[in-house]
Coordinates of C-alpha atoms and ligand atoms in Angstrom, one line a residue:
M41 CA -0.2 -0.3 0.2
S42 CA 1.4 3.5 -1.0
R43 CA 2.1 6.0 1.7
K44 CA -0.4 8.4 0.3
A45 CA -3.1 5.7 1.0
H46 CA -2.3 6.0 4.7
T47 CA -2.4 9.8 4.9
P48 CA -5.6 11.1 6.4
P49 CA -7.4 14.0 4.3
A50 CA -7.0 16.8 6.8
A51 CA -3.5 16.4 6.9
R52 CA -3.0 17.1 3.0
G53 CA -3.8 20.6 3.6
A54 CA -6.5 22.0 1.5
P55 CA -10.3 20.6 1.5
S56 CA -10.6 17.9 -1.1
A57 CA -12.0 19.2 -4.4
R58 CA -14.6 16.5 -4.5
A59 CA -16.8 17.2 -1.4
A60 CA -18.5 13.6 0.0
P61 CA -22.1 13.9 -1.1
D62 CA -24.7 13.5 1.7
A63 CA -25.8 10.4 2.4
P64 CA -29.4 9.7 1.6
G65 CA -31.7 11.0 4.4
D66 CA -35.1 10.5 6.1
L67 CA -38.4 10.7 4.7
S68 CA -39.5 14.3 4.6
P69 CA -41.7 16.1 6.8
E70 CA -44.6 16.2 4.1
E71 CA -44.0 12.3 4.0
F72 CA -44.3 12.0 7.5
R73 CA -47.7 13.9 8.1
R74 CA -49.4 11.7 5.2
Y75 CA -48.3 8.6 6.6
A76 CA -48.5 9.4 10.1
R77 CA -52.2 10.3 9.4
R78 CA -52.9 7.1 7.4
V79 CA -51.3 5.0 10.5
A80 CA -53.4 7.0 13.0
D81 CA -56.6 6.2 10.8
W82 CA -55.6 2.7 10.5
T83 CA -55.1 2.2 14.1
A84 CA -58.5 4.0 14.9
S85 CA -60.2 1.5 12.8
Y86 CA -58.2 -1.2 14.0
L87 CA -58.9 -0.5 17.6
A88 CA -62.8 0.0 16.6
G89 CA -63.1 -2.8 14.8
L90 CA -61.1 -5.5 16.5
E91 CA -64.1 -8.0 17.2
R92 CA -63.7 -8.7 13.5
Y93 CA -60.6 -10.5 14.0
P94 CA -59.6 -13.7 15.8
V95 CA -58.2 -13.0 19.1
M96 CA -55.7 -15.9 18.9
A97 CA -54.0 -15.9 15.6
Q98 CA -55.3 -18.8 13.6
V99 CA -52.0 -19.8 11.8
A100 CA -49.5 -22.7 12.1
P101 CA -45.8 -22.2 13.0
G102 CA -43.6 -20.9 9.9
E103 CA -46.7 -19.8 8.1
I104 CA -45.8 -16.2 8.4
A105 CA -42.2 -16.4 7.7
A106 CA -43.2 -18.2 4.6
R107 CA -45.1 -15.3 3.4
L108 CA -42.3 -13.0 3.6
P109 CA -39.2 -12.5 1.2
P110 CA -36.2 -14.0 2.7
Q111 CA -33.9 -11.2 1.3
P112 CA -34.3 -7.6 2.0
P113 CA -35.3 -5.2 -0.8
D114 CA -32.4 -3.9 -2.6
D115 CA -34.3 -0.4 -2.9
G116 CA -36.7 1.2 -0.8
E117 CA -40.5 0.2 -1.3
P118 CA -43.4 2.4 -1.1
F119 CA -45.0 3.0 2.0
D120 CA -48.4 1.9 0.5
A121 CA -46.8 -1.2 -0.1
I122 CA -45.3 -1.9 3.5
L123 CA -48.8 -1.1 4.9
R124 CA -50.6 -3.5 2.6
D125 CA -48.4 -6.3 3.8
I126 CA -49.0 -5.3 7.5
E127 CA -52.7 -5.9 6.6
Q128 CA -52.3 -9.0 4.5
V129 CA -49.3 -10.7 5.7
L130 CA -48.7 -9.9 9.3
L131 CA -52.1 -9.2 10.5
P132 CA -53.3 -12.9 10.2
G133 CA -50.3 -13.5 12.4
I134 CA -51.2 -11.4 15.4
T135 CA -52.8 -12.4 18.4
H136 CA -54.9 -9.5 19.3
W137 CA -53.8 -8.6 23.1
N138 CA -56.1 -5.4 22.9
H139 CA -59.2 -7.8 21.8
P140 CA -62.0 -7.6 24.3
G141 CA -62.0 -11.3 24.2
F142 CA -58.6 -11.5 25.1
H143 CA -58.7 -13.3 28.6
A144 CA -55.4 -15.4 28.7
Y145 CA -52.5 -15.2 30.9
F146 CA -52.9 -11.7 32.2
A147 CA -55.0 -9.7 29.8
N148 CA -53.7 -6.2 29.6
T149 CA -54.3 -2.9 27.4
A150 CA -52.2 -0.8 25.1
S151 CA -54.5 2.3 25.7
V152 CA -55.1 5.3 23.4
P153 CA -52.8 7.6 25.3
G154 CA -50.3 4.9 25.8
I155 CA -50.2 4.1 22.1
L156 CA -49.8 7.9 21.3
A157 CA -46.8 8.3 24.0
E158 CA -44.9 5.5 22.0
S159 CA -44.9 7.4 19.1
L160 CA -43.7 10.5 20.4
T161 CA -41.3 8.1 22.4
A162 CA -39.8 7.2 19.2
A163 CA -39.6 10.5 17.7
F164 CA -37.5 11.7 20.8
N165 CA -35.6 8.8 20.6
A166 CA -34.0 9.8 24.2
N167 CA -31.7 7.2 25.6
A168 CA -31.9 8.1 29.2
M169 CA -28.3 6.5 30.3
L170 CA -27.2 9.6 31.8
W171 CA -29.1 12.6 33.2
R172 CA -27.7 15.0 30.5
T173 CA -28.7 12.4 27.6
A174 CA -32.3 12.7 28.8
P175 CA -33.1 15.2 31.4
A176 CA -36.9 15.2 31.0
A177 CA -37.1 11.2 30.8
T178 CA -34.9 11.0 33.8
E179 CA -36.8 13.5 35.8
L180 CA -39.8 12.7 34.4
E181 CA -39.6 8.8 35.7
A182 CA -39.0 10.0 39.2
V183 CA -41.9 12.3 39.2
V184 CA -44.6 9.7 37.6
L185 CA -43.0 6.8 39.8
A186 CA -43.7 8.9 43.0
W187 CA -47.3 9.6 41.6
L188 CA -47.7 5.6 41.2
R189 CA -46.4 5.1 44.6
Q190 CA -48.9 7.4 46.1
M191 CA -51.6 5.9 44.0
M192 CA -50.6 2.6 45.3
G193 CA -50.5 3.8 48.9
L194 CA -46.8 2.9 49.3
P195 CA -44.5 5.0 51.8
A196 CA -42.5 7.6 50.4
S197 CA -39.4 5.8 51.1
F198 CA -39.7 3.9 48.4
D199 CA -37.7 4.7 45.4
G200 CA -38.6 3.8 42.0
H201 CA -36.9 3.1 38.6
I202 CA -38.4 1.5 35.3
N203 CA -37.3 -1.7 33.6
D204 CA -38.7 -3.6 30.6
T205 CA -40.5 -6.6 32.6
A206 CA -40.8 -7.6 36.0
S207 CA -38.2 -10.6 35.2
I208 CA -35.5 -7.7 35.1
S209 CA -36.9 -5.6 38.1
T210 CA -36.8 -9.0 40.3
L211 CA -33.3 -9.8 38.9
V212 CA -32.2 -6.3 39.6
A213 CA -33.6 -6.3 43.3
L214 CA -32.1 -9.8 44.1
A215 CA -28.6 -8.6 42.7
A216 CA -29.2 -6.1 45.1
A217 CA -29.9 -8.3 48.1
R218 CA -26.9 -10.3 47.0
E219 CA -24.7 -7.3 47.4
V220 CA -25.9 -6.8 50.5
V221 CA -25.5 -10.0 51.7
T222 CA -22.1 -10.5 50.9
D223 CA -21.2 -7.0 51.6
G224 CA -19.7 -6.4 48.1
G225 CA -18.0 -9.7 48.5
V226 CA -19.6 -10.7 45.0
R227 CA -18.9 -8.0 43.1
E228 CA -15.3 -7.9 43.7
R229 CA -14.8 -11.8 43.9
G230 CA -17.4 -13.2 42.0
L231 CA -19.1 -16.5 43.8
A232 CA -16.4 -18.7 44.0
G233 CA -15.4 -19.4 47.5
G234 CA -18.2 -17.4 48.7
P235 CA -21.0 -18.1 50.6
R236 CA -23.9 -20.8 49.6
L237 CA -26.8 -18.1 49.1
T238 CA -30.1 -19.4 49.0
L239 CA -33.5 -17.7 48.2
Y240 CA -37.1 -18.3 49.1
A241 CA -40.2 -18.0 47.5
S242 CA -43.7 -20.0 47.4
Q243 CA -44.2 -23.0 45.6
E244 CA -46.8 -20.7 43.4
A245 CA -44.2 -18.0 42.6
H246 CA -43.4 -16.9 38.8
S247 CA -40.5 -18.7 37.4
S248 CA -38.6 -15.4 36.9
V249 CA -37.5 -15.9 40.5
E250 CA -35.9 -19.0 39.7
K251 CA -34.6 -17.6 36.6
A252 CA -32.8 -14.6 38.5
A253 CA -31.3 -17.3 40.8
I254 CA -30.0 -19.2 37.8
V255 CA -28.5 -15.9 36.5
L256 CA -27.1 -14.6 39.9
G257 CA -25.3 -17.8 40.5
L258 CA -27.3 -19.3 42.9
G259 CA -28.6 -22.1 40.7
Q260 CA -31.8 -23.9 41.1
A261 CA -30.4 -25.8 43.8
G262 CA -30.1 -22.6 45.8
V263 CA -34.1 -21.6 45.7
R264 CA -36.4 -23.2 48.4
K265 CA -39.9 -23.6 47.1
I266 CA -42.0 -23.0 50.3
D267 CA -45.4 -24.7 50.8
V268 CA -48.5 -23.1 50.5
D269 CA -51.6 -23.4 52.2
P270 CA -55.0 -24.6 50.6
A271 CA -55.5 -21.0 49.1
F272 CA -52.2 -21.1 47.3
R273 CA -50.3 -18.5 50.0
M274 CA -47.0 -18.9 51.2
D275 CA -46.8 -20.7 54.7
P276 CA -44.7 -18.5 57.0
A277 CA -44.0 -21.2 59.3
S278 CA -42.6 -23.7 56.6
L279 CA -40.3 -20.5 55.4
A280 CA -39.1 -19.9 59.0
A281 CA -38.3 -23.8 59.2
A282 CA -36.5 -23.8 55.7
I283 CA -34.5 -20.5 56.6
A284 CA -33.5 -22.0 60.1
R285 CA -32.4 -25.4 58.3
D286 CA -30.5 -23.7 56.1
R287 CA -28.6 -21.8 58.8
R288 CA -27.7 -25.2 60.3
D289 CA -26.4 -26.6 57.1
G290 CA -24.2 -23.4 56.7
C291 CA -26.0 -21.4 54.0
T292 CA -26.3 -17.8 53.8
P293 CA -30.3 -16.8 53.3
M294 CA -30.3 -14.1 51.0
A295 CA -33.5 -13.0 50.0
V296 CA -37.3 -13.9 50.2
V297 CA -39.9 -13.2 47.4
A298 CA -43.4 -13.0 48.3
T299 CA -45.9 -12.6 45.8
V300 CA -49.2 -10.5 45.6
G301 CA -51.1 -11.8 42.7
T302 CA -49.6 -15.3 41.8
T303 CA -49.3 -16.2 38.1
S304 CA -51.5 -19.3 38.5
T305 CA -54.2 -18.4 41.0
T306 CA -53.4 -14.8 41.8
S307 CA -53.2 -15.6 45.7
V308 CA -51.4 -13.2 47.9
D309 CA -48.7 -14.4 50.2
P310 CA -49.1 -13.2 53.7
V311 CA -46.6 -10.3 53.3
A312 CA -46.7 -9.1 57.2
A313 CA -46.1 -12.6 58.6
I314 CA -43.3 -13.0 56.1
A315 CA -42.0 -9.3 56.6
D316 CA -41.8 -10.3 60.6
I317 CA -39.3 -13.4 59.6
C318 CA -37.2 -11.1 57.2
A319 CA -36.8 -8.5 60.0
R320 CA -35.7 -11.1 62.5
E321 CA -33.4 -13.1 60.2
D322 CA -31.8 -9.8 58.4
V323 CA -33.1 -11.3 55.0
W324 CA -33.9 -9.1 52.1
L325 CA -37.9 -9.0 51.4
H326 CA -38.8 -8.5 47.7
V327 CA -42.5 -8.4 46.6
D328 CA -43.4 -9.7 43.3
A329 CA -46.7 -7.3 42.7
A330 CA -46.3 -7.4 38.9
Y331 CA -49.9 -8.2 38.4
G332 CA -51.6 -7.9 41.6
G333 CA -49.9 -4.3 42.7
A334 CA -52.2 -2.7 40.3
M335 CA -55.2 -3.5 42.5
A336 CA -53.8 -1.4 45.2
I337 CA -54.7 1.8 43.4
V338 CA -58.3 1.1 44.2
P339 CA -58.8 2.4 47.6
E340 CA -61.0 -0.4 48.8
Y341 CA -58.7 -3.3 47.5
R342 CA -55.4 -1.6 49.0
W343 CA -55.2 -4.7 51.4
V344 CA -53.6 -6.6 48.8
L345 CA -50.2 -4.6 49.8
D346 CA -50.8 -5.0 53.5
G347 CA -47.1 -5.5 55.1
C348 CA -45.8 -4.5 51.7
A349 CA -44.3 -1.0 53.5
R350 CA -41.8 -3.2 54.9
A351 CA -40.6 -4.8 52.3
D352 CA -36.9 -3.9 50.8
S353 CA -38.4 -3.8 47.3
L354 CA -41.5 -4.4 45.3
V355 CA -42.1 -4.6 41.6
V356 CA -45.4 -3.6 39.8
N357 CA -45.7 -3.8 35.9
P358 CA -47.9 -0.9 34.6
H359 CA -48.1 -3.1 31.3
K360 CA -50.1 -5.8 33.0
W361 CA -53.3 -4.2 34.7
L362 CA -52.6 -0.2 34.5
F363 CA -53.4 0.5 30.5
V364 CA -49.7 1.0 29.4
P365 CA -48.4 -0.9 26.5
M366 CA -45.6 -3.2 26.6
D367 CA -43.2 -2.7 28.3
L368 CA -42.8 -1.0 31.2
S369 CA -42.3 -2.5 34.9
V370 CA -41.6 -0.3 37.9
L371 CA -39.2 -1.5 40.8
Y372 CA -39.6 0.4 44.0
C373 CA -36.8 -0.2 46.5
R374 CA -35.9 1.3 50.0
R375 CA -32.4 0.5 49.4
P376 CA -31.7 2.5 46.2
E377 CA -28.2 2.6 47.2
A378 CA -27.8 -1.2 47.3
I379 CA -28.9 -1.1 43.7
R380 CA -25.9 1.2 42.8
R381 CA -23.7 -0.5 44.3
A382 CA -24.5 -3.4 42.6
F383 CA -24.7 -2.2 39.2
A384 CA -22.7 1.3 39.1
L385 CA -19.7 1.3 37.1
V386 CA -18.7 4.4 35.3
P387 CA -16.0 4.5 32.5
A388 CA -14.2 7.5 31.5
Y389 CA -16.4 8.2 28.5
L390 CA -19.6 8.1 30.6
M391 CA -18.4 10.9 33.3
T392 CA -20.4 13.8 33.5
P393 CA -20.2 16.9 35.4
E394 CA -23.5 16.2 36.8
D395 CA -22.4 13.0 38.5
G396 CA -23.4 13.3 42.2
L397 CA -25.9 15.9 41.6
A398 CA -28.3 14.3 39.1
R399 CA -29.4 10.5 38.8
N400 CA -27.8 8.5 36.0
L401 CA -30.3 5.7 35.2
M402 CA -27.7 3.6 33.9
D403 CA -26.5 2.9 37.6
Y404 CA -29.7 1.1 38.4
G405 CA -29.1 -2.3 36.2
P406 CA -27.3 -4.0 34.0
A407 CA -28.3 -2.1 30.7
L408 CA -26.9 0.8 29.7
G409 CA -29.2 2.3 27.0
R410 CA -32.7 2.6 28.0
R411 CA -36.0 3.9 26.5
F412 CA -38.0 6.9 27.6
R413 CA -40.9 4.5 29.1
A414 CA -41.8 7.0 31.5
L415 CA -43.6 9.1 29.3
K416 CA -46.6 6.5 28.3
L417 CA -47.2 6.0 32.3
W418 CA -47.4 10.0 32.4
M419 CA -49.5 10.2 29.7
V420 CA -51.8 7.5 30.8
I421 CA -52.4 8.5 34.4
R422 CA -53.2 11.9 33.2
T423 CA -55.6 11.1 30.6
F424 CA -57.7 8.5 33.3
G425 CA -56.5 10.7 36.3
A426 CA -56.0 8.4 39.5
R427 CA -59.6 8.1 40.3
G428 CA -60.4 6.8 36.4
M429 CA -57.8 4.4 36.9
A430 CA -59.1 3.1 40.0
Q431 CA -62.5 2.9 38.3
R432 CA -61.2 0.8 35.5
V433 CA -59.4 -1.6 37.9
R434 CA -62.5 -1.9 40.1
G435 CA -64.8 -2.4 36.9
H436 CA -62.2 -5.6 35.9
V437 CA -62.5 -6.8 39.4
E438 CA -66.4 -6.7 39.3
L439 CA -66.4 -8.4 35.8
A440 CA -64.4 -11.3 37.5
R441 CA -67.0 -11.8 40.2
Q442 CA -69.6 -11.9 37.7
W443 CA -68.0 -14.5 35.8
R444 CA -67.2 -16.3 38.8
E445 CA -71.1 -16.2 39.9
W446 CA -72.0 -17.7 36.4
I447 CA -69.7 -20.7 37.0
E448 CA -70.7 -21.1 40.6
E449 CA -74.6 -21.2 39.8
A450 CA -73.9 -23.7 36.6
V451 CA -74.6 -27.2 37.0
G452 CA -71.6 -29.3 35.7
W453 CA -69.0 -26.5 36.2
E454 CA -66.9 -25.7 38.9
V455 CA -64.5 -22.9 40.4
M456 CA -61.0 -24.2 41.2
A457 CA -59.4 -21.5 43.5
P458 CA -60.5 -18.7 45.4
A459 CA -60.4 -15.5 42.8
P460 CA -59.7 -12.4 45.0
M461 CA -58.4 -10.4 41.6
S462 CA -59.7 -10.5 38.3
T463 CA -58.7 -13.9 37.4
V464 CA -61.1 -17.0 37.6
L465 CA -59.7 -20.7 37.5
F466 CA -62.5 -23.1 36.4
R467 CA -63.4 -26.3 34.7
H468 CA -66.2 -28.4 33.2
H469 CA -66.8 -31.2 35.7
P470 CA -70.2 -33.0 34.2
D471 CA -70.3 -35.1 37.3
G472 CA -68.7 -32.8 39.8
P473 CA -70.8 -30.4 41.6
G474 CA -73.9 -31.7 42.8
R475 CA -72.6 -35.3 43.4
T476 CA -73.6 -36.8 46.5
P477 CA -72.2 -39.7 48.8
D478 CA -74.3 -42.2 46.8
R479 CA -73.4 -40.6 43.5
P480 CA -69.4 -40.4 43.6
A481 CA -67.2 -38.8 41.0
R482 CA -66.6 -41.6 38.5
L483 CA -64.4 -39.5 36.2
P484 CA -60.6 -39.8 36.7
E485 CA -58.4 -36.6 36.4
S486 CA -56.9 -37.4 33.3
V487 CA -60.3 -37.8 31.5
L488 CA -61.3 -34.5 32.7
Q489 CA -58.1 -32.9 31.8
A490 CA -58.6 -34.2 28.4
H491 CA -62.1 -33.0 28.2
N492 CA -61.1 -29.5 29.2
E493 CA -58.0 -29.3 27.1
E494 CA -60.8 -30.1 24.3
I495 CA -62.9 -27.3 25.5
L496 CA -60.0 -24.8 25.7
R497 CA -58.9 -25.9 22.0
R498 CA -62.3 -25.3 20.7
I499 CA -63.0 -21.7 22.3
N500 CA -59.6 -20.7 21.2
A501 CA -60.0 -21.9 17.5
S502 CA -63.3 -19.9 17.5
G503 CA -61.5 -16.9 17.6
R504 CA -64.4 -15.2 19.8
A505 CA -62.3 -15.3 23.1
F506 CA -58.8 -16.4 24.3
L507 CA -58.2 -18.4 27.4
S508 CA -55.3 -20.1 28.9
H509 CA -55.1 -22.9 31.5
T510 CA -53.0 -23.7 34.6
M511 CA -52.6 -26.9 37.1
V512 CA -54.0 -26.6 40.3
Q513 CA -52.9 -29.0 42.7
G514 CA -52.2 -31.5 39.8
R515 CA -56.0 -30.5 38.2
F516 CA -56.1 -28.8 34.9
A517 CA -58.0 -25.7 35.0
L518 CA -59.2 -23.3 32.5
R519 CA -58.3 -19.8 33.2
L520 CA -60.1 -16.3 32.4
A521 CA -58.7 -13.0 33.2
V522 CA -60.1 -9.8 32.9
G523 CA -57.8 -7.0 32.2
N524 CA -58.7 -5.3 28.8
L525 CA -60.4 -1.8 28.9
R526 CA -62.4 -2.8 25.8
T527 CA -64.0 -5.9 27.7
Q528 CA -67.5 -5.4 28.8
R529 CA -70.0 -7.6 30.4
R530 CA -71.5 -8.5 27.1
H531 CA -68.3 -10.0 25.8
L532 CA -67.9 -12.1 28.7
A533 CA -71.6 -13.0 28.5
S534 CA -70.9 -14.4 25.0
T535 CA -67.8 -16.1 25.8
W536 CA -70.0 -17.9 28.7
K537 CA -72.6 -19.0 26.1
L538 CA -70.0 -20.3 23.6
L539 CA -68.5 -22.3 26.4
R540 CA -71.5 -23.9 27.4
R541 CA -72.4 -24.8 24.0
I542 CA -68.9 -26.5 23.3
A543 CA -69.2 -28.3 26.6
A544 CA -72.8 -29.5 25.6
E545 CA -71.5 -30.6 22.1
L546 CA -68.9 -32.6 23.6
A547 CA -69.9 -35.7 24.1
T548 CA -70.4 -36.5 27.9
P549 CA -66.5 -37.8 28.6
P550 CA -66.6 -42.1 29.2
Ligands
PLP1 N1 -44.6 -12.1 38.2 C1 -45.7 -12.4 38.1 C2 -46.5 -12.8 39.4 C3 -46.0 -12.4 36.8 O1 -47.5 -13.2 36.7 C4 -45.5 -12.6 35.7 C5 -45.7 -12.7 34.1 O2 -46.8 -12.9 34.0 C6 -43.9 -12.1 35.7 C7 -43.5 -12.1 37.3 C8 -43.0 -11.8 34.6 O3 -43.5 -10.7 34.0 P1 -42.6 -10.0 32.7 O4 -43.3 -10.7 31.7 O5 -42.8 -8.6 33.0 O6 -41.3 -10.4 33.1

């Protein structure tokens, strides 16, 4: 290679006669206006006409990918063609979470203010890693999380920050717990040769707790799954016994995770009694209120967070039951300095004059970059108001109560677990309810399971409702969750009618 080729242009003196051409830019403001109106119109019609679509996508694995070109286009394509493909190719592969008939998992809502906020978030494209890279995002996050904290009745000592999901919020909280229990040892030296750390959660806790233990190096062997009572709540005596056993065996208890609104049955662990044990044992208490925490914004349901003021950390997901589009999870923590001790690591290129004066959100988790998520929560709360949000959550609890009553009153159907929130577990049991000592149940569990699995398959294939399932003490249960702003009593009534028709059509199990 010649010497000349190594000489940078600036060193060669005069600017080059041939200036580099501008790279092609973005679409023009006029194009943006035109397409944005079309997308807004399309979205408004989509939301208004959701009931035209099957709730659960009626496609087979691979079907959508097979309809898409495997290579990227060499040249840009007209926006019209892209929109057409969204409608014709992608839409059949969308499971419509915003559909009023969506009752699977935990039903949620991307509300209109949330959808609009997402568009602005993308326009700002603020990366809130440092205060100076996103002052408004950083400060709005603190303000809106203080609002939500008040709405939930949590104490002012709870400091909040936003993550993408509850799984990450729990991971961050437990990383802080690990930091505290090892007094910084893990951060410096890693786990090798350190104490054997243990983590406690009920048998009903979400899998994200166990996953956090895997990531944090405790391993699944470090997780103690504590027994539950007949209402699926953690048994404090079993918890205390497990901690005592581990201490005797030379383990170091790191944290307890209590759940407010378990995934399967929405049971609420006795947090106050668990907090007593954690205080006595000096163990970090994390509360997973990813779904159930939302219920506390309704004054008469605030009991769901009884005892939680004494937790070290608590996660709640506004993207589950607070009408905020995916994704937004809030981690509240009474010891934010422990989170910073676990995660803050500032290389020279990220140091700023504001360090120590303003919060840099990159210090609160493993990720550096982060989206401006606070905007959508702020816009949703401002649009509906705290009272309006509470009315909506209250309405969902009422709808679920209505569903439970229908099940309880119907012959041949049974409720499978207490339903303290907006989720009901039930099944069709042709010879179940109403049986007497001289007319004992004759259907084995395996037959009942196959029967209800078929009911579930048929209702989901109908496209009119989407339900999910779970296992309750080894028994298969259908699971209906209410959490979508578009769901009304009439939607539940038509789902109930359809379920009964499907059950009647199915031959009575042998
Ligand atoms: N915790 C509970 C109780 C849940 O029900 C769920 C999901 O449904 C999670 C945690 C995980 O939530 P995410 O998807 O935000 O990680």
